[in-house]
Short mmCIF file of C-alpha atoms in Angstrom, two decimals:
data_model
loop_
_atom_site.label_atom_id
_atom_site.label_comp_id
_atom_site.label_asym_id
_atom_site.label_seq_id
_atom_site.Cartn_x
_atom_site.Cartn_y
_atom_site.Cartn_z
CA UNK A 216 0.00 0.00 0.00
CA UNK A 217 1.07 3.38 -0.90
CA UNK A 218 1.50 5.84 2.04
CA UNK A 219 0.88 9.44 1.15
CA UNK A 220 2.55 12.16 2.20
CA UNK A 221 1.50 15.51 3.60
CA UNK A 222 2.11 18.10 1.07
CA UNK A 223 0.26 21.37 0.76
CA UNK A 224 1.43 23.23 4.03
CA UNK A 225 2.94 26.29 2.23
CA UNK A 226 0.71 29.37 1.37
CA UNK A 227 2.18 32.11 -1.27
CA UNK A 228 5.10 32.43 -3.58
CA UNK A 229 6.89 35.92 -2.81
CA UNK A 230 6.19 35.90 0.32
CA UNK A 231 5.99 32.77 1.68
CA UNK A 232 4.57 30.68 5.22
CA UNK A 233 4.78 27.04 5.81
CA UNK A 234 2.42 26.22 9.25
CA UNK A 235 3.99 23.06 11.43
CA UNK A 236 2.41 21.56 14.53
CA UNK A 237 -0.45 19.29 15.44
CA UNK A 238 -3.94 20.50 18.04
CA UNK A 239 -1.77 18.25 20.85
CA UNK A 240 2.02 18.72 19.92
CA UNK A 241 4.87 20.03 21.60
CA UNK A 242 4.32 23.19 19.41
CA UNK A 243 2.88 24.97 16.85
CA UNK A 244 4.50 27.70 14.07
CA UNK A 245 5.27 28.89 11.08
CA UNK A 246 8.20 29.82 8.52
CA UNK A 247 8.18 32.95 6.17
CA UNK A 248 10.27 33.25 3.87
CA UNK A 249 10.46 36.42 1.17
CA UNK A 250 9.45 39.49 3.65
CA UNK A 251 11.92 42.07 2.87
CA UNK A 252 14.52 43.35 5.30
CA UNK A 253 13.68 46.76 7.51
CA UNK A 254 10.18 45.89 8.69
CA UNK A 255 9.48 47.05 12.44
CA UNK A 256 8.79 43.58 13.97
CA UNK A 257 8.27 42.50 17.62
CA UNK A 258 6.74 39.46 19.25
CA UNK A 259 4.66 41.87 21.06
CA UNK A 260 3.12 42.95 17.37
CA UNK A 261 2.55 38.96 16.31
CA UNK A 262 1.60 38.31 19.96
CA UNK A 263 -1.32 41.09 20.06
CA UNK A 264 -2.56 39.11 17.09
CA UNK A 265 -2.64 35.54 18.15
CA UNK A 266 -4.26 37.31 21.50
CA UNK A 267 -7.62 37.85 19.11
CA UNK A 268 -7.60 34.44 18.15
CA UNK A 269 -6.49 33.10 21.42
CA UNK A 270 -9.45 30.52 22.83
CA UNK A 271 -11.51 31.08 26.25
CA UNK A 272 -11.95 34.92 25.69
CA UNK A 273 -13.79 37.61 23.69
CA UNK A 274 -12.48 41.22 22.49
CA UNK A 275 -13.45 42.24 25.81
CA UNK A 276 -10.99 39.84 28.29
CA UNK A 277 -13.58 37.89 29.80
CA UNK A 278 -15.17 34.17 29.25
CA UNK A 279 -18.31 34.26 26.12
CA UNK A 280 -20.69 31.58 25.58
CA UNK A 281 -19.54 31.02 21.83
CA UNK A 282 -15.18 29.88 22.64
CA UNK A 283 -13.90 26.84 23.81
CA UNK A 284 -12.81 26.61 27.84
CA UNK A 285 -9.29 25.74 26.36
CA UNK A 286 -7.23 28.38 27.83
CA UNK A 287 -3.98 29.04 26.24
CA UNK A 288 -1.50 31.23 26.52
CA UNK A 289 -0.55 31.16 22.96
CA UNK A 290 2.87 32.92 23.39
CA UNK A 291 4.65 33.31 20.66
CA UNK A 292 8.88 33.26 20.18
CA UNK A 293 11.03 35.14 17.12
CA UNK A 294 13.72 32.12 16.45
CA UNK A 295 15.00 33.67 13.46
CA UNK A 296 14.93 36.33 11.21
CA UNK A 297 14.43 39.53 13.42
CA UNK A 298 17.13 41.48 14.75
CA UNK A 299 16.84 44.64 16.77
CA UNK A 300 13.71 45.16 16.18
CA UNK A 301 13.83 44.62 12.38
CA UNK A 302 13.18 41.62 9.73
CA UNK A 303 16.37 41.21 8.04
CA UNK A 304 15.31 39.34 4.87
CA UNK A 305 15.89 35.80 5.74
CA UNK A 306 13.42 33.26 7.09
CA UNK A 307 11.36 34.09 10.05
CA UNK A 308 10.61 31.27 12.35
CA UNK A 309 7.75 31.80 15.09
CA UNK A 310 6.82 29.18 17.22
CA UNK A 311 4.23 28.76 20.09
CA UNK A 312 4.41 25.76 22.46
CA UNK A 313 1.27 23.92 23.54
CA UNK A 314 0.51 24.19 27.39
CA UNK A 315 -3.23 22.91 27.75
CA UNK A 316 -3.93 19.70 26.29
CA UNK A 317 -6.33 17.46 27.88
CA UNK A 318 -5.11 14.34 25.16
CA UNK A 319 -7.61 11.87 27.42
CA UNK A 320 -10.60 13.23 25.85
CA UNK A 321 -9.85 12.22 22.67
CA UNK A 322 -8.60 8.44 23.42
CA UNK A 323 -11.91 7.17 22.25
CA UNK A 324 -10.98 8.63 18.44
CA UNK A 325 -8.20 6.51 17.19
CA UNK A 326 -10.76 3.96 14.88
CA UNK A 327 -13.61 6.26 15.51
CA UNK A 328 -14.40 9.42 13.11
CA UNK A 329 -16.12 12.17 14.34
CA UNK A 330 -19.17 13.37 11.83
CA UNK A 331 -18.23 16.85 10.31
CA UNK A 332 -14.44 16.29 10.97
CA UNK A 333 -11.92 15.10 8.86
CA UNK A 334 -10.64 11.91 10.62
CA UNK A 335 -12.19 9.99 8.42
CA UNK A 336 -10.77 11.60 5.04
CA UNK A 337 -7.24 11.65 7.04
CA UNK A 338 -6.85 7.99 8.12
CA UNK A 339 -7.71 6.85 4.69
CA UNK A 340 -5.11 9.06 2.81
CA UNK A 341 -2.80 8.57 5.35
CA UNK A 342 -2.93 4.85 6.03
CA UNK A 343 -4.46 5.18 9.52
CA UNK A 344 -1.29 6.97 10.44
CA UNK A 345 -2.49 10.06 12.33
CA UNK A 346 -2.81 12.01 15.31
CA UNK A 347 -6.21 11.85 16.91
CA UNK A 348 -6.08 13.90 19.29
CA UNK A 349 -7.77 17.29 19.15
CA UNK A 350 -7.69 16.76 15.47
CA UNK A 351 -4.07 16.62 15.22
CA UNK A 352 -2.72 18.48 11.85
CA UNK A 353 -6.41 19.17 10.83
CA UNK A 354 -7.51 21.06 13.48
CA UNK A 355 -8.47 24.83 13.88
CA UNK A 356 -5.29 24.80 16.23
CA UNK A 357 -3.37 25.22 13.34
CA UNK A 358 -4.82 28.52 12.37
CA UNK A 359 -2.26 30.05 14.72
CA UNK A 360 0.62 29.89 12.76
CA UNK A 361 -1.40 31.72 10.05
CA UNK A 362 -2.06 34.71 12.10
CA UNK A 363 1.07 35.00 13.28
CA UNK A 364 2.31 34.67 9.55
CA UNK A 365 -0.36 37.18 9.05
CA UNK A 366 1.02 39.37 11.59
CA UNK A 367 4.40 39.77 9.56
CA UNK A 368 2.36 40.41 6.41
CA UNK A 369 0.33 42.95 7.81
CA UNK A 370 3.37 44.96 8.81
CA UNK A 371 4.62 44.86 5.17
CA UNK A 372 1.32 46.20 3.98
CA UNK A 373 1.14 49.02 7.02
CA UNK A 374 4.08 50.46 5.07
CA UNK A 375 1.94 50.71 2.10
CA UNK A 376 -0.95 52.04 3.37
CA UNK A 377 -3.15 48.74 3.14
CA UNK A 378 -5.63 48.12 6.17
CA UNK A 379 -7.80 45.21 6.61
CA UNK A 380 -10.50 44.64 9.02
CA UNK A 381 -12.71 41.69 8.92
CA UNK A 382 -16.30 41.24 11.67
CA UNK A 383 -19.08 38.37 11.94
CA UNK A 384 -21.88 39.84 10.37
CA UNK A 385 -24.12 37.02 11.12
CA UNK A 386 -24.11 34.26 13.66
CA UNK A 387 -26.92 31.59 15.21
CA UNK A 388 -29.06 32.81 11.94
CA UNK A 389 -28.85 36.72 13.29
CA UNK A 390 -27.82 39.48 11.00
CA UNK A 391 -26.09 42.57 12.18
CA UNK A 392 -28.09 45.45 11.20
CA UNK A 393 -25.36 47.90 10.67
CA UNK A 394 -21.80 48.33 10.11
CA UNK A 395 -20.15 50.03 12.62
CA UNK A 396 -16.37 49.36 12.60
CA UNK A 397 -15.97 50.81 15.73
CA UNK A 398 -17.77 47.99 17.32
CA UNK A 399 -16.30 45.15 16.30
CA UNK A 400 -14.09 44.75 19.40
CA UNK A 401 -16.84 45.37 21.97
CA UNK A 402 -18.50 42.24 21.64
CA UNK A 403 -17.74 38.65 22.13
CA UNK A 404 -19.41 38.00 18.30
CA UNK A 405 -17.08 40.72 16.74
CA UNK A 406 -19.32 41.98 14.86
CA UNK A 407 -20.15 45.67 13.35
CA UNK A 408 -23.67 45.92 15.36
CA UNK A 409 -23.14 45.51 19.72
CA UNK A 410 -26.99 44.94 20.09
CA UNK A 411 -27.38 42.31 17.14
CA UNK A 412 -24.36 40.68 19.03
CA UNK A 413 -25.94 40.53 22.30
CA UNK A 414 -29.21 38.60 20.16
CA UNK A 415 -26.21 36.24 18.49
CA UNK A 416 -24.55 35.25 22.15
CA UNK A 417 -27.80 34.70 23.00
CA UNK A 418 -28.80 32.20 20.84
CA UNK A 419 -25.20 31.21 21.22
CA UNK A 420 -25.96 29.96 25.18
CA UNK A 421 -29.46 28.42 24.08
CA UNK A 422 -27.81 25.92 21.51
CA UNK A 423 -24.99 25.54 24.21
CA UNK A 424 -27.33 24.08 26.86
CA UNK A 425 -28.85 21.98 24.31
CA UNK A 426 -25.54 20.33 22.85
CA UNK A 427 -25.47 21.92 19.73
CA UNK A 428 -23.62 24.71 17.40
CA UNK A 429 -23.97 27.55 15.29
CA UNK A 430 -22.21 28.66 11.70
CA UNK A 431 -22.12 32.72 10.41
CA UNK A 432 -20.69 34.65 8.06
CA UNK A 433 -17.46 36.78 8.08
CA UNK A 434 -17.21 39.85 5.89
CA UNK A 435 -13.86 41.36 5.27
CA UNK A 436 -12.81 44.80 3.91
CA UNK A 437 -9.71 45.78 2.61
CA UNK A 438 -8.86 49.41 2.41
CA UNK A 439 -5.98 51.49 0.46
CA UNK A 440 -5.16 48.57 -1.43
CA UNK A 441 -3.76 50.50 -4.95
CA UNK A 442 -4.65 49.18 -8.35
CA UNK A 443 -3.38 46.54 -10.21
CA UNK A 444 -2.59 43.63 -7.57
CA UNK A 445 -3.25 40.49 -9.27
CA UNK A 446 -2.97 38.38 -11.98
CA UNK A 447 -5.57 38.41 -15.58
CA UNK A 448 -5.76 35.16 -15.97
CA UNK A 449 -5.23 31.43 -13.27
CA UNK A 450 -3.59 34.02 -10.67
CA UNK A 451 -6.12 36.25 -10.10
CA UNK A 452 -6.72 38.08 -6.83
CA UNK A 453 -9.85 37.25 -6.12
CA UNK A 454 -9.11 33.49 -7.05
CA UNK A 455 -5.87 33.41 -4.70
CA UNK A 456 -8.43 35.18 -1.97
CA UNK A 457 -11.18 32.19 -2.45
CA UNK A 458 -8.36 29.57 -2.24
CA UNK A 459 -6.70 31.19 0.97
CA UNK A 460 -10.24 31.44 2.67
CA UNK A 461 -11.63 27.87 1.78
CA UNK A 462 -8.09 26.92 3.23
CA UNK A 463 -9.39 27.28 6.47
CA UNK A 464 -11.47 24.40 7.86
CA UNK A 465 -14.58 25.56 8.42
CA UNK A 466 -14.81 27.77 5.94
CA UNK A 467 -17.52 26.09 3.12
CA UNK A 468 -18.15 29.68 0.74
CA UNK A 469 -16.71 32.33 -0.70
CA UNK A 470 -18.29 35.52 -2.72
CA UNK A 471 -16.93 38.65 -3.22
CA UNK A 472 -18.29 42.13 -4.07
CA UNK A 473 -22.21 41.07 -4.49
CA UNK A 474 -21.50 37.63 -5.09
CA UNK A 475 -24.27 35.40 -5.61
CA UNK A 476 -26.65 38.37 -5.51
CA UNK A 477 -25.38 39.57 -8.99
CA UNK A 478 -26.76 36.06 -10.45
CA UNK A 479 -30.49 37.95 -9.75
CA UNK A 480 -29.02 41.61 -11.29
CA UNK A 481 -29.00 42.97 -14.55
CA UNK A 482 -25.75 44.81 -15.95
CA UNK A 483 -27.42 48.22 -16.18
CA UNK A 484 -27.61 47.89 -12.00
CA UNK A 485 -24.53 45.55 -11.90
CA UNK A 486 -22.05 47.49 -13.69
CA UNK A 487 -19.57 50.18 -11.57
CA UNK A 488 -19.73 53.23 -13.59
CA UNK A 489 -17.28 55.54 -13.47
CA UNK A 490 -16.76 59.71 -13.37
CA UNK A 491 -13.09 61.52 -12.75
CA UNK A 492 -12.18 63.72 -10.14
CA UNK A 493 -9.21 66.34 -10.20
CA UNK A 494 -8.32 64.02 -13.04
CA UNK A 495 -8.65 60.65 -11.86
CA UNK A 496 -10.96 57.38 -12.04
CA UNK A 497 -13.73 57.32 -9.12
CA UNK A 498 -16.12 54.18 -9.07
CA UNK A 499 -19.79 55.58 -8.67
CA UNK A 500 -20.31 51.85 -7.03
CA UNK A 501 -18.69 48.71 -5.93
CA UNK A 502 -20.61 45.70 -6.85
CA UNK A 503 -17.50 44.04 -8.42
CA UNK A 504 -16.20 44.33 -4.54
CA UNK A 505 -12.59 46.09 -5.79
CA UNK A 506 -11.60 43.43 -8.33
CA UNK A 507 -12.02 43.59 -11.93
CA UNK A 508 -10.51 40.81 -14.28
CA UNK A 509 -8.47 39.31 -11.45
CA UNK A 510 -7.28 42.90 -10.51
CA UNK A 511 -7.61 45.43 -8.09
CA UNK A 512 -9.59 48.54 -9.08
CA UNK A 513 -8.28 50.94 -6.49
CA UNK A 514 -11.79 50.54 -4.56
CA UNK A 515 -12.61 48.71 -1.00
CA UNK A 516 -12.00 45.05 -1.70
CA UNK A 517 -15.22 43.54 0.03
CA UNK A 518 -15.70 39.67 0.57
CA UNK A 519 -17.71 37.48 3.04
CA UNK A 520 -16.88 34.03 4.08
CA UNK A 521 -19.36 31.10 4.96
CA UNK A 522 -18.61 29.40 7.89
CA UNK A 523 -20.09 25.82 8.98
CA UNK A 524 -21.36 25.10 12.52
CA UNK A 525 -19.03 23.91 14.79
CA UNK A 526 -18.89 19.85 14.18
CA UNK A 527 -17.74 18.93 17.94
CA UNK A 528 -21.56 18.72 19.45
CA UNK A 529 -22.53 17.27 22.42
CA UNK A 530 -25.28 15.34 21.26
CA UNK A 531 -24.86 11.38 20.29
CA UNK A 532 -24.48 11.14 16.54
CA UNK A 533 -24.00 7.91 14.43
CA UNK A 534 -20.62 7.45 12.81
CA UNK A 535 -18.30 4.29 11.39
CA UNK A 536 -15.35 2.73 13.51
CA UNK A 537 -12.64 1.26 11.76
CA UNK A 538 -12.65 -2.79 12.50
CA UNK A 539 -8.62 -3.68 11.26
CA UNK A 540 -5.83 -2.48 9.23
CA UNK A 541 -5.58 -1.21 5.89
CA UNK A 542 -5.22 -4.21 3.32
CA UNK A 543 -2.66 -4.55 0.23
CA UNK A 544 -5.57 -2.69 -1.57
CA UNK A 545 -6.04 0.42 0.46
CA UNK A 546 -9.24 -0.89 1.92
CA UNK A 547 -10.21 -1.29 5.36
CA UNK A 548 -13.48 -2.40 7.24
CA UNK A 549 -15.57 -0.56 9.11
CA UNK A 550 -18.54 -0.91 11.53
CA UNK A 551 -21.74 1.39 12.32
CA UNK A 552 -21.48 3.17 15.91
CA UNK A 553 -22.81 6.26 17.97
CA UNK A 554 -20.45 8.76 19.54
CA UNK A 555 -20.38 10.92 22.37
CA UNK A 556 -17.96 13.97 21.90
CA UNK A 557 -15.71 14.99 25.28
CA UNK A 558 -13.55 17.94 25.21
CA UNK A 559 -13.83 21.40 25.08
CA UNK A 560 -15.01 23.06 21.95
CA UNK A 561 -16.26 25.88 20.72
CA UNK A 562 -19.93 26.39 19.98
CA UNK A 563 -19.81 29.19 17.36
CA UNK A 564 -16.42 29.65 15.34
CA UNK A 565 -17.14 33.07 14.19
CA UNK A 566 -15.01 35.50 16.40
CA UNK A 567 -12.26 33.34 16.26
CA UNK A 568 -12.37 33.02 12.74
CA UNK A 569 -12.30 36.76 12.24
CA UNK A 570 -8.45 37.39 12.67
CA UNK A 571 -7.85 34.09 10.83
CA UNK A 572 -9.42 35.81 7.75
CA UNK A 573 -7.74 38.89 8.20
CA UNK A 574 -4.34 36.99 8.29
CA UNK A 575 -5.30 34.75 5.10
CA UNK A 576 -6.14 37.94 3.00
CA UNK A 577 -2.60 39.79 4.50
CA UNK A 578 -0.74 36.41 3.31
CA UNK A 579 -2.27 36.96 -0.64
CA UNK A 580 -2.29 40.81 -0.76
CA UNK A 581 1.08 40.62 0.95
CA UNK A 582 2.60 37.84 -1.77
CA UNK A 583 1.15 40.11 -4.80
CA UNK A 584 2.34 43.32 -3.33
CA UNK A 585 6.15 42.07 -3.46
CA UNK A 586 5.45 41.02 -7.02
CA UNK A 587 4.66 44.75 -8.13
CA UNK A 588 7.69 46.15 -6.30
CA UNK A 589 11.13 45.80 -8.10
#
């Protein structure tokens, strides 16, 4: 039998990050390779990040309904590639060591797949040869060592005036009513709109109590980004922007400017049109969400993310356990069994998810931005 082995762990080309680690590892980290020399770096900056992604707390310090009880500390340490203060062009290795495991509650999961989760999908590519626990190299764990890749990127892009701010806009099937960026890190949902967040968390607690979980929707604008970024044809922005955000596990959609919406428009209403001003281009809309033939137009780049409910329930669910070994032919055999998930999960994925997105869209403006410079 052949055994597979586990490519695809490097995002971008300029500039680069391979992610390492496993949910129940020593550690956890990432490489980048390609930032230029000069940047202002700290751990403090990367550390302020992983701190918004960090589980057990909200924008706001304290405990919310939606994160997992997991409390790590998530601290990050520069092993290469920063001195005084300042990237110096050559790799860049973070790494953040693991300090909370509770491995027990997954012993039941070595021939057992969880429903939702990719243990199944793992064990059979992999020849049963995994780590279990917590998910191992699949799980949402690993989205550390993207925002703290992230974290590097967005410094490169600070320099050139690029900002990016992502928020749940909807949660537990709740909409935020408004978009006020101010907001977003004064609730535990992080979204725009404090008093649709309060009916999210809400909802959030009920489906807590009861076992269950709760998908949203993440909408991310980028601002300042100039024109031209991209690719016209296989490399196009908004294609490298869908592949970075369905990188992320829970992540099942991807539109950008009005999306699916513009399947129900006509191109009188659809089209941007344009006027100039002291002599230059200004879009009188944005429905094309700041990309235009794989390129960026100058204008807000606007996207939103689906994201699925969190698979770790609490409720019994029927799933397959693996009887024996893989055979000569790849095959194994399986038998029909319920499952009780233990651990400590989240119940909604949304505000963790938020700086996640923020880093994945840093990592692709941040590669095409070092393409235009020469």
């Amino acid at each position: 039998m052949m055994i597979m082995k586990n490519n695809g762990n490097t995002f971008g080309t300029n500039f680069s990050v391979t992610t390492f680690g496993e949910s129940h590892g020593v550690a956890l980290g990432c490489i980048i390779d390609g930032c230029p020399a000069g940047i202002e770096l700290s751990a403090e900056v990367i550390q302020k990040a992983l701190n918004r992604r960090r589980p057990g707390v909200s924008p706001d310090g304290k405990l919310n309904a939606s994160v997992t009880a997991r409390t790590e500390a998530d601290a990050v340490e520069i092993l290469s590639g920063v001195f005084e203060g300042r990237t110096t062009g050559t790799p860049i290795a973070l790494e953040v060591r693991n300090t909370s495991q509770h491995s027990k509650d997954y012993g039941n999961l070595d021939l057992t797949f969880r429903p939702g989760h990719a243990d199944y999908t793992y064990d059979v590519k992999y020849g049963g040869c995994r780590d279990y626990r917590g998910g191992g190299r699949s799980s949402g764990r690993e989205t550390l060592a993207r925002v703290a890749g992230g974290a590097v990127a967005a410094q490169l892009l600070a320099q050139h005036g690029i900002k990016i701010t992502a928020y749940t806009i909807r949660a537990a099937g709740i909409s935020a009513e408004k978009r006020d960026l101010s907001q977003i890190e004064q609730n535990a949902l992080r979204a725009p709109d404090n008093e649709a967040a309060e009916k999210m968390n809400a909802k959030i607690e009920e489906l807590r109590a009861a076992g269950d979980s709760a998908g949203g929707i993440i909408e991310c604008i980028v601002q300042g980004c100039p024109v031209g970024l991209g690719e016209p044809a296989f490399d196009k922005l908004d294609a490298n922007l869908a592949k970075a955000m369905l990188s992320i596990g829970a992540v099942k959609g991807f539109e950008i400017g009005d999306g699916f919406a513009a399947a129900d428009s006509f191109g009188s209403t659809n089209n941007d049109c344009m006027h100039a001003e002291n002599g230059q281009p200004v879009f009188d809309s944005n429905h094309a969400g700041g990309v235009l033939g794989g390129l960026s137009t100058g204008a807000d780049i606007i996207f939103r993310v689906a994201v699925k409910p969190v698979p770790s329930i609490f409720k019994p669910q029927q799933t397959v356990r693996r009887t024996g070994d893989f055979g000569e032919d790849g095959k194994a055999q399986y038998e029909t069994t319920e499952l009780q998930i233990k651990g400590r999960h989240d119940i909604c994925l949304c505000p963790r998810i938020v700086p996640v997105v923020e880093a994945m869209t840093a990592l692709v403006l941040a590669d095409f931005l070092l393409r235009n410079i020469h």
